[in-house]
Coordinates of C-alpha atoms and ligand atoms in Angstrom, one line a residue:
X1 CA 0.0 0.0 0.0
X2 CA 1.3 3.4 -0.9
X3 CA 1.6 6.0 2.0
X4 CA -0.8 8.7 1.5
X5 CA -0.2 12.4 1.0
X6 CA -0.9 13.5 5.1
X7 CA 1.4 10.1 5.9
X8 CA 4.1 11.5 3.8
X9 CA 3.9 15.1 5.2
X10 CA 3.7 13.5 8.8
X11 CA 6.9 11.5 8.0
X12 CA 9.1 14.6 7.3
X13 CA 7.2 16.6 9.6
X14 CA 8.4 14.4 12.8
X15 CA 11.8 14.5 10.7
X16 CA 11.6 18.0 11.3
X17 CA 10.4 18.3 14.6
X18 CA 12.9 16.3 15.5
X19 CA 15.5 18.4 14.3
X20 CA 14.3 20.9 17.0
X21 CA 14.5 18.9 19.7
X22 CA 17.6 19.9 20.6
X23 CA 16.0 23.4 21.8
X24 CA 14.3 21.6 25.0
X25 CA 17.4 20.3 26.0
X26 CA 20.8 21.7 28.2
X27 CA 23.1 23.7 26.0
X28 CA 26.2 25.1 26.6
X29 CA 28.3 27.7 24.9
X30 CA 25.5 29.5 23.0
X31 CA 26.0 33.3 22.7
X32 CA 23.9 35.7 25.2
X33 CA 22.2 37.4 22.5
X34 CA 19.7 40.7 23.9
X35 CA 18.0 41.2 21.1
X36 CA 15.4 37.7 20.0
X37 CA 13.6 39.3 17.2
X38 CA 17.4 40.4 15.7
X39 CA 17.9 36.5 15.7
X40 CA 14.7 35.3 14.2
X41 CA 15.6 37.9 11.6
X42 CA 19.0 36.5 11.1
X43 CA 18.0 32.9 11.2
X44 CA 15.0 33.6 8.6
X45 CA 17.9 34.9 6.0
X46 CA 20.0 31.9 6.5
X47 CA 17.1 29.7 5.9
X48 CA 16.7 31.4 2.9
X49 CA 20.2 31.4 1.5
X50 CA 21.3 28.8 -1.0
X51 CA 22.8 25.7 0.5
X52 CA 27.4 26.3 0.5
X53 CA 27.8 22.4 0.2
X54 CA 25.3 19.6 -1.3
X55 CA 23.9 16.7 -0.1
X56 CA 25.9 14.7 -3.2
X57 CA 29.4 16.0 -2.0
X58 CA 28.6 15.4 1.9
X59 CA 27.8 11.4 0.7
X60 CA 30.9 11.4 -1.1
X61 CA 32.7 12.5 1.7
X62 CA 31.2 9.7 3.7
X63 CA 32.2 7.0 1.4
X64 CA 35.5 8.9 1.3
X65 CA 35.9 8.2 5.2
X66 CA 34.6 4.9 5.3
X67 CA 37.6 3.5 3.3
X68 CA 40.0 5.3 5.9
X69 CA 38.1 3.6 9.0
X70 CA 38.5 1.0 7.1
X71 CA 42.5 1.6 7.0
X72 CA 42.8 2.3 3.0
X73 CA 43.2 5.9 3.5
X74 CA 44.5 8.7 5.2
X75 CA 42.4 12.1 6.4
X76 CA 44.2 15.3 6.6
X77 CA 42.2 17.7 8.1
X78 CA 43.8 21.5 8.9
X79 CA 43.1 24.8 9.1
X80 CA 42.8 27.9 11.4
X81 CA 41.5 27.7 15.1
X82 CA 39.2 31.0 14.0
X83 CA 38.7 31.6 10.9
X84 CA 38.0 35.6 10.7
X85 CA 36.2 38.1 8.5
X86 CA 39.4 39.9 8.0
X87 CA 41.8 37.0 7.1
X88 CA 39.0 35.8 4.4
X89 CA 41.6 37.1 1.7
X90 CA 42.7 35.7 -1.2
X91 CA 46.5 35.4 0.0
X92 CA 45.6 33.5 3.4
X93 CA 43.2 31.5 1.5
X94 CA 45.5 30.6 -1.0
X95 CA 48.7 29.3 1.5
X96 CA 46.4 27.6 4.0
X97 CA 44.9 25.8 0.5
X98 CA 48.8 25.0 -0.6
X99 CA 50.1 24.2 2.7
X100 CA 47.5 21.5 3.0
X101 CA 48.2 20.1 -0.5
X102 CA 52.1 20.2 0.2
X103 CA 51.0 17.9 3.6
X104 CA 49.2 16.0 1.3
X105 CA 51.5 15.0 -1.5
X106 CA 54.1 13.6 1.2
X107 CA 51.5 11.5 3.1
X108 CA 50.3 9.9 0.0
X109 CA 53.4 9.1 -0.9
X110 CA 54.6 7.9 2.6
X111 CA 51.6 6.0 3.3
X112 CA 50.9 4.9 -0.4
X113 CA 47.0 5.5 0.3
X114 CA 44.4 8.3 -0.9
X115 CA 44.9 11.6 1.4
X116 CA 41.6 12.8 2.1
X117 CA 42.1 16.9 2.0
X118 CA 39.4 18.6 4.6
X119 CA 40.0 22.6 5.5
X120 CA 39.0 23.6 9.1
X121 CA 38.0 26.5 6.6
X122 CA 34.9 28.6 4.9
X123 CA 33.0 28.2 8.3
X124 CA 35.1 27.8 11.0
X125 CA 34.1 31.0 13.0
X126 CA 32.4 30.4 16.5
X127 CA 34.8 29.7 19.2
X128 CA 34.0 27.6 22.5
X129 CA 35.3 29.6 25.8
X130 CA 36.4 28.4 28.9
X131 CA 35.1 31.7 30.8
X132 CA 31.9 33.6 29.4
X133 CA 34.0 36.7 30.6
X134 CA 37.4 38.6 30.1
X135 CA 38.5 40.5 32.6
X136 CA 41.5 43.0 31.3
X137 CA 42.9 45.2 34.6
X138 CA 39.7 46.5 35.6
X139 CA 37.4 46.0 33.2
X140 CA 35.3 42.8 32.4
X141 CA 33.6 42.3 29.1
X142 CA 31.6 39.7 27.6
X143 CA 34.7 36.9 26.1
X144 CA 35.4 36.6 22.6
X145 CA 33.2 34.0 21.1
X146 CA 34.1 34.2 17.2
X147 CA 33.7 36.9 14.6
X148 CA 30.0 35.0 13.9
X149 CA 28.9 36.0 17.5
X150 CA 31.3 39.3 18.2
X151 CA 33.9 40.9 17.8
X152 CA 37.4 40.7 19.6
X153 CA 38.4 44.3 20.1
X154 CA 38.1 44.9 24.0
X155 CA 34.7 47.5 23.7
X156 CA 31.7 46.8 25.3
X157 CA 30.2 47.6 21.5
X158 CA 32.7 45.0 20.0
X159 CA 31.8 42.8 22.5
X160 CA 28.1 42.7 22.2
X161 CA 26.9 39.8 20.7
X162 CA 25.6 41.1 17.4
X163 CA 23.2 38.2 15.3
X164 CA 23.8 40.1 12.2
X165 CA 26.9 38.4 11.9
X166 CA 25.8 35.0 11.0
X167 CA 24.9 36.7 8.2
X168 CA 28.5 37.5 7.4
X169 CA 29.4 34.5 8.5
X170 CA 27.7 32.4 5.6
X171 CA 29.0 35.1 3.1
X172 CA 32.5 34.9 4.4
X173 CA 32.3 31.3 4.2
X174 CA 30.9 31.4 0.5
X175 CA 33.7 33.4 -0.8
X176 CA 35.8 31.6 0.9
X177 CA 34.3 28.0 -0.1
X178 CA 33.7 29.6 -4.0
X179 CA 37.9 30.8 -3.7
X180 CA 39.0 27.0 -2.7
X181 CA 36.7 25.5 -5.2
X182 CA 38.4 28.1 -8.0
X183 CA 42.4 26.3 -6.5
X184 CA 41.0 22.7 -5.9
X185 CA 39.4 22.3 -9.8
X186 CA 41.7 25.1 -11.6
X187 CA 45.4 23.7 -12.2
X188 CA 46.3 25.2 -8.6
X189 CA 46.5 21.6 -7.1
X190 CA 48.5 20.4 -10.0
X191 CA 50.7 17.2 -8.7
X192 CA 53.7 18.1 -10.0
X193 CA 53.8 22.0 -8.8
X194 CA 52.6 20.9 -5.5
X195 CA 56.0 18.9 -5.5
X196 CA 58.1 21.8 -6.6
X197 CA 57.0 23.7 -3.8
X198 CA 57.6 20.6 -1.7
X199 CA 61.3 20.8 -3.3
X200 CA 61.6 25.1 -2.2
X201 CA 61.1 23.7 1.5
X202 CA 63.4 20.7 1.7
X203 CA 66.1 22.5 -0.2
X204 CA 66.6 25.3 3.0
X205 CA 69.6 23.6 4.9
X206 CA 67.7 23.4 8.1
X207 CA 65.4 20.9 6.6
X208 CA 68.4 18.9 4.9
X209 CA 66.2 15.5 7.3
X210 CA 63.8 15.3 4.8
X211 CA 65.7 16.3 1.4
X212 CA 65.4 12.6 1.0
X213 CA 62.2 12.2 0.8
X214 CA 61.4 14.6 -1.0
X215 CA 64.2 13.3 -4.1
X216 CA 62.1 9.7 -3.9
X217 CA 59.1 11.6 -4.2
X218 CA 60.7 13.4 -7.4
X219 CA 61.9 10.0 -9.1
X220 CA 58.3 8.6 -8.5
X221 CA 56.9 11.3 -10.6
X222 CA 59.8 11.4 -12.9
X223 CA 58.8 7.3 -13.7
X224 CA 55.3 8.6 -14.3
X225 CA 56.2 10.9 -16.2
X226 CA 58.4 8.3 -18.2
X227 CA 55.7 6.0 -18.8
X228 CA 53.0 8.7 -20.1
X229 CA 51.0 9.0 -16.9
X230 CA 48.1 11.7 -17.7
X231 CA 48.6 14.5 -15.5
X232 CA 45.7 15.6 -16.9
X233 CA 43.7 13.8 -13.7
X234 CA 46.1 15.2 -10.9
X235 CA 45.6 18.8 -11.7
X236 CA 42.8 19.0 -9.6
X237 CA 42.1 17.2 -5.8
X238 CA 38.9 16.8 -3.7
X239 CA 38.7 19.4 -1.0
X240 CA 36.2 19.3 1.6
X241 CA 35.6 21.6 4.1
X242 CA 34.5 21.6 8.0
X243 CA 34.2 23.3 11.4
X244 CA 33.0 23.0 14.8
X245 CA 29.2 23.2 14.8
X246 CA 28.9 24.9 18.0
X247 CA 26.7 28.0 17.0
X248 CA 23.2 26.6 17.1
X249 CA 21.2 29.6 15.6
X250 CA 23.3 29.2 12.5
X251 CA 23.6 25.5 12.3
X252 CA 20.0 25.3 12.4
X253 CA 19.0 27.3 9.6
X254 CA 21.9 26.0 7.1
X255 CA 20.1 22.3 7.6
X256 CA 17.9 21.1 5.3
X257 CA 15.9 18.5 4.1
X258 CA 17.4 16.7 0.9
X259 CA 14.9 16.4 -1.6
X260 CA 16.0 13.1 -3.0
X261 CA 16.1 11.2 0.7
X262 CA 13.7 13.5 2.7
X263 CA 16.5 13.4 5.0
X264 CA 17.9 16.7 7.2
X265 CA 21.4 18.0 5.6
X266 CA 23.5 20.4 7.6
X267 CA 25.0 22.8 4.0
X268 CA 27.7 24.8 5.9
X269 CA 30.0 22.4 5.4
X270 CA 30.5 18.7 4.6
X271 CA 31.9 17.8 8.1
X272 CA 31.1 19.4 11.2
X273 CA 32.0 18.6 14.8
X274 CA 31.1 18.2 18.3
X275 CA 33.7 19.9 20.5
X276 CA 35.4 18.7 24.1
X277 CA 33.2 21.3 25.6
X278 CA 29.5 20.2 24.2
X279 CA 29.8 16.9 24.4
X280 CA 27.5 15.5 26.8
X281 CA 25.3 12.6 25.3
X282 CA 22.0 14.0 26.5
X283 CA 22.8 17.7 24.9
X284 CA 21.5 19.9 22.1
X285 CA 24.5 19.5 20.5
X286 CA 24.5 15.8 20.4
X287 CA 21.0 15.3 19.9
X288 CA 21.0 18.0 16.9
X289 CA 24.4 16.0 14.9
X290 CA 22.5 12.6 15.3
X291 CA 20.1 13.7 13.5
X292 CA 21.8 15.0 10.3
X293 CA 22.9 12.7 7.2
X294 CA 27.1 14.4 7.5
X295 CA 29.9 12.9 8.1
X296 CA 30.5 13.9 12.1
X297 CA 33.2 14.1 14.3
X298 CA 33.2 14.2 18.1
X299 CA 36.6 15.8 20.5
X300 CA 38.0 13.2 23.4
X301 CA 40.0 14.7 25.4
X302 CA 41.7 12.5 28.4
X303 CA 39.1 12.3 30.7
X304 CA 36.9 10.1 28.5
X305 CA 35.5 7.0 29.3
X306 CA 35.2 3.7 27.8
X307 CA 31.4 3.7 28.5
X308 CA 31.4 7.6 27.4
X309 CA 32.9 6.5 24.0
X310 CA 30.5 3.6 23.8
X311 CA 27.6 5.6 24.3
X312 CA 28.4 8.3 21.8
X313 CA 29.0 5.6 19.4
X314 CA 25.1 4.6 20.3
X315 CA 23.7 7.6 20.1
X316 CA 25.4 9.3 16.8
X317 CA 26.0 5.9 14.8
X318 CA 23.6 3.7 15.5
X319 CA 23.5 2.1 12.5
X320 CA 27.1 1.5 12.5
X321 CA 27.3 3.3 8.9
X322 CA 30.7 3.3 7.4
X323 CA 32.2 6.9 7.1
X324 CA 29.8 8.2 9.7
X325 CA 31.7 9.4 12.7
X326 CA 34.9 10.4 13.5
X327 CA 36.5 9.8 16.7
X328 CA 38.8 13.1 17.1
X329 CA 41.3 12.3 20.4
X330 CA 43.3 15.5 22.0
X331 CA 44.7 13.7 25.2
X332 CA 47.8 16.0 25.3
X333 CA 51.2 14.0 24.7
X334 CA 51.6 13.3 28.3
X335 CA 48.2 11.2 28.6
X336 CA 48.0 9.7 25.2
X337 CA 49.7 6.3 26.0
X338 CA 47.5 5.9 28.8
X339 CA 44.4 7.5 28.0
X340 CA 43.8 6.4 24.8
X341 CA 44.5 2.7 24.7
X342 CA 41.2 1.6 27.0
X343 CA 39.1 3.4 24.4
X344 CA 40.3 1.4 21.0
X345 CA 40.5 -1.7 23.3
X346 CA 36.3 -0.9 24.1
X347 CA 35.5 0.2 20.6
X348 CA 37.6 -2.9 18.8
X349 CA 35.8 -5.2 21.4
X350 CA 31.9 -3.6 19.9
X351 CA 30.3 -4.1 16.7
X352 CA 31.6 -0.5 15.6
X353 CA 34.0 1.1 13.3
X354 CA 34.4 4.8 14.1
X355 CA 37.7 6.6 12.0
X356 CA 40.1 7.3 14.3
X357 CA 42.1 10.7 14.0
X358 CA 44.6 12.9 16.1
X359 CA 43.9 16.3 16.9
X360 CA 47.7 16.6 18.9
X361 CA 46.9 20.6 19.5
X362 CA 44.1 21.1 21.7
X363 CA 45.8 18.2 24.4
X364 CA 49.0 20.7 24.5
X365 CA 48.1 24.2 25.3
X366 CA 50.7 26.3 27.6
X367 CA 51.0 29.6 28.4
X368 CA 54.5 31.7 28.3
X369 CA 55.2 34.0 31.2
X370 CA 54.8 36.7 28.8
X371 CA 51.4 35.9 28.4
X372 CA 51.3 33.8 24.7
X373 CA 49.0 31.1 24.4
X374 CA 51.6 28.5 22.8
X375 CA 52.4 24.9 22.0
X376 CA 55.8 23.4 21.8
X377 CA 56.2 21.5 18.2
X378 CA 58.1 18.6 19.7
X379 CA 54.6 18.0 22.5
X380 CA 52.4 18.5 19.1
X381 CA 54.6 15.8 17.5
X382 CA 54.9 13.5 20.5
X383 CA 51.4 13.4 20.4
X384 CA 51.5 12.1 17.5
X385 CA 54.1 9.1 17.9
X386 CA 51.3 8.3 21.3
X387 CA 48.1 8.1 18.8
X388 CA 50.5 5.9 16.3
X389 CA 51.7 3.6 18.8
X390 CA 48.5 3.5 20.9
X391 CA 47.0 2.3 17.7
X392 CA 50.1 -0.1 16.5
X393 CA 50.0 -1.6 20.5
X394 CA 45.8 -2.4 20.2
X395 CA 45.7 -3.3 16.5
X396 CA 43.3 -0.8 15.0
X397 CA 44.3 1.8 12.4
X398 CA 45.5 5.1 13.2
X399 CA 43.3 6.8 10.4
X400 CA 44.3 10.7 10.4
X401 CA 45.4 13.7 11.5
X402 CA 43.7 16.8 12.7
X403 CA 46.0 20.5 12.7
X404 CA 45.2 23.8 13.4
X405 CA 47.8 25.4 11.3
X406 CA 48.3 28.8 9.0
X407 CA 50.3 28.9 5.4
X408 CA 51.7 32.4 7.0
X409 CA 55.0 32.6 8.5
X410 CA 53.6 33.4 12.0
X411 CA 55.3 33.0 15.3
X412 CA 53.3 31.4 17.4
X413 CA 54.4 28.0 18.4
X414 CA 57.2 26.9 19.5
X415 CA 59.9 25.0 18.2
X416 CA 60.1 23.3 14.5
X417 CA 63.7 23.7 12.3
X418 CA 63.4 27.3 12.2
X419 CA 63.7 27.5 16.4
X420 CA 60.9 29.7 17.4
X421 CA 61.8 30.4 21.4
X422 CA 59.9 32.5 23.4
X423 CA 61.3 35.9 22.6
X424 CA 60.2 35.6 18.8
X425 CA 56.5 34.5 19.7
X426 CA 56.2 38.8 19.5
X427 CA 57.4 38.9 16.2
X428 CA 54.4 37.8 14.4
X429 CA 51.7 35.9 16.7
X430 CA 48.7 36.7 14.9
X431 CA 45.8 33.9 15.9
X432 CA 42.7 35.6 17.6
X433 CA 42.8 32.3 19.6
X434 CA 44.7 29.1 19.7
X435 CA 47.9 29.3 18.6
X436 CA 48.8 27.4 15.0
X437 CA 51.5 26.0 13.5
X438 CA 53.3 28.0 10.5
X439 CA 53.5 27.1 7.0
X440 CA 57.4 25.4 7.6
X441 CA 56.1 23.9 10.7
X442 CA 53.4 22.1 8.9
X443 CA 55.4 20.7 6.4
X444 CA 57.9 19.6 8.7
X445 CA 55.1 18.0 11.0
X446 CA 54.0 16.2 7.6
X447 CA 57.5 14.8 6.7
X448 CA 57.8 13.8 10.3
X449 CA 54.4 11.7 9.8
X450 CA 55.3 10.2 6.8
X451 CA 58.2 8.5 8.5
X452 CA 55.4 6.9 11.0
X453 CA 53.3 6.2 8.3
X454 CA 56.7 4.4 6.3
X455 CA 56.6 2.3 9.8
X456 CA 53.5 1.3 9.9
Ligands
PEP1 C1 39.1 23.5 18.6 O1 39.2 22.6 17.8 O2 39.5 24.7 18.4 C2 38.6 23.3 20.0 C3 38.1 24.2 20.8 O3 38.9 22.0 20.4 P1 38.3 21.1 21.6 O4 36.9 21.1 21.5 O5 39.0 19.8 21.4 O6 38.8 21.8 22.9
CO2 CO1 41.6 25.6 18.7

């Protein structure tokens, strides 16, 4: 029997209503907005607006991360800890876009498997805060949130949260999205100039470690060359693009319901995340990502459980679909050999298959007497070696890595082959929040992975 008109409406009407669910439920980290109509208002817009990603591309994605749970690929996913309004320009855009193809090209090479590229980009704008305050001598303001709430000059006008910004927000993130696209499809991503740029880095003296590398990496495309490979192909790459869906009042509006499947799409982006901070299994946060077809990720950090893991697994995969979550792990390089071991041993005893993938930033925060929020490269890398020999110790596949890094020569962590010490964090420390690794301290991280993936 056919289901009638009213059944059908009633089907994607409870679809629907369940995507609101989220609203009677505890929620953290939202911005205290003052004025509700200015919201509605906002959130009517976005509803309104076209979609930045389709539903097409977000499947693809799925099946692209389904083959790396399954250990035949590799995901690579990088970009700024804020995204801002202001740094949407073409240059920053541009080296954040090359820096993560130069990563790329030596992982693929190193771990002879797809690299799937993902920018923490064109949407990465709300920020989660430890204190809903900043106090600054004696003055204390509303805290920074993101430029999608406010903004981060120390005014109590700057610092009002102002909804008209989710407006930017998507428009920020469509440039942005519609600039990457141009570089992914163009000739920009072309194999072989991605390599030569590859070939400026290694050939600086202080990165004479992975000259060697990079030379196998230039007689492998030499022999393709040889045999009459078509580089036609391998000017363009798959690019996806992600951020932490924190902000609900923008999250909400960008998700629709497919027309092919009937089923709720969030369109800002083909990944989005649940952060360390929003977590909790019986939150909006959670209850709003279990309901949408994306790809999703979910932050541990070290105090997870077993039974937390497990449960999360329940709630946002319950159908155990292949390339549906992402198991992000931030333990901090001190922790990772402990903490993380317990949780692959619990998830490799169930009936699920999550993608497993190291964020080694968010684990390793420090801040210098002089008041810089830093990381030291060699804890960021250490990190690292944990997740690959957690993984190598339990038998389960160490899937991917997750960066917040910058193609600008900033200063703002420490350490890597160009010796960043405290003193020169002033020189050029530029991020509105966490601080990322530079464009030489990215490569370098990626040539330092590809010798674990070599070992694998
Ligand atoms: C982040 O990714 O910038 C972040 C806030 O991470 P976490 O949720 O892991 O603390
Ligand atoms: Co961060």
């Amino acid at each position: 029997m056919s289901l009638t008109n009213e059944a059908v409406v009633a089907a994607s009407q409870s679809v629907i209503d369940g995507l609101d669910a989220w609203r009677a439920l505890p929620i953290k980290q939202q911005p205290p907005w003052l004025d509700a109509g200015a919201v509605i208002e906002a959130s009517t817009k976005l509803a309104s607006f076209p979609p930045l990603v389709f539903a097409g591309e977000v499947d693809t994605l799925r099946d692209r991360l389904a083959v790396a749970a399954s250990g035949q690929a590799f995901l690579l996913q990088g970009g700024d800890c804020a995204e801002t309004f202001a740094g949407a320009t073409a240059d920053q855009i541009r080296n954040r876009v090359k820096t993560l193809l130069q990563m790329a090209v030596v992982l693929t090479y190193a771990a002879e498997l797809p690299v799937i590229k993902m920018g923490r980009m064109a949407g990465q704008f709300a920020k989660p805060r430890s204190s809903d305050t900043e106090t600054r001598g004696d003055i204390t303001l509303p805290a920074y949130r993101g430029d999608i709430v406010n903004g981060y000059d120390f005014t109590p006008e700057s610092r009002l949260a102002d909804p008209a910004r989710m407006v930017q927000g998507y428009h920020t993130s469509a440039s942005t999205l519609n600039l990457i696209r141009a570089f992914t499809q163009g000739g920009f991503a072309d194999l072989r100039e991605v390599h030569n740029w590859n070939k400026g880095f290694t050939s600086n003296p202080a990165n004479a470690r992975y000259d060697q590398l990079a030379r196998e990496i230039d007689r492998a495309i030499n022999f393709m060359t040889a045999c009459g490979a078509d580089f036609e192909a391998l000017k363009r790459t798959e690019f996806f693009v992600s951020h932490e869906a924190l902000l609900m009042d923008y999250e909400r509006p960008m998700t629709r319901i497919d027309s092919r499947t009937g089923t709720p799409y969030n369109t800002s982006a083909h990944f989005v995340w649940i952060g360390e901070r929003t977590r909790e299994l019986d939150g909006a946060h959670v209850d709003f990502l279990s309901r949408v077809r994306n790809p999703i990720g979910v932050k541990l950090g070290p105090t997870t459980s077993p039974a937390d893991v497990l449960a999360l697994i329940d709630k946002l995969d319950p159908h155990r679909e292949p390339g549906r979550l992402t198991l992000i792990t931030r333990m901090g390089a001190g922790k990772i050999r402990d903490a993380l071991p317990p949780l692959l041993e619990a998830v490799k005893a169930s009936d699920a298959n999550p993608l497993w993938i190291t964020d080694p930033m968010h684990g390793n925060g420090m801040t210098t007497p002089t008041g810089y929020k830093t990381r030291r490269f060699d804890d960021v890398l250490d990190e690292v070696q944990g997740f690959f020999e957690a993984h190598r110790s339990v038998g389960t596949y160490p899937g991917g890595m997750h960066v917040e890094l910058t193609g600008d020569d900033v200063t703002e962590c420490l350490g890597g082959s160009e010796m960043i010490d405290e003193e020169s964090l002033a020189t050029r420390y530029e991020s509105l929040c966490d601080p990322r690794l530079n464009h030489s301290q990215s490569l370098e991280l990626a040539f330092l992975v590809a010798e674990e993936l070599k070992r694998r």
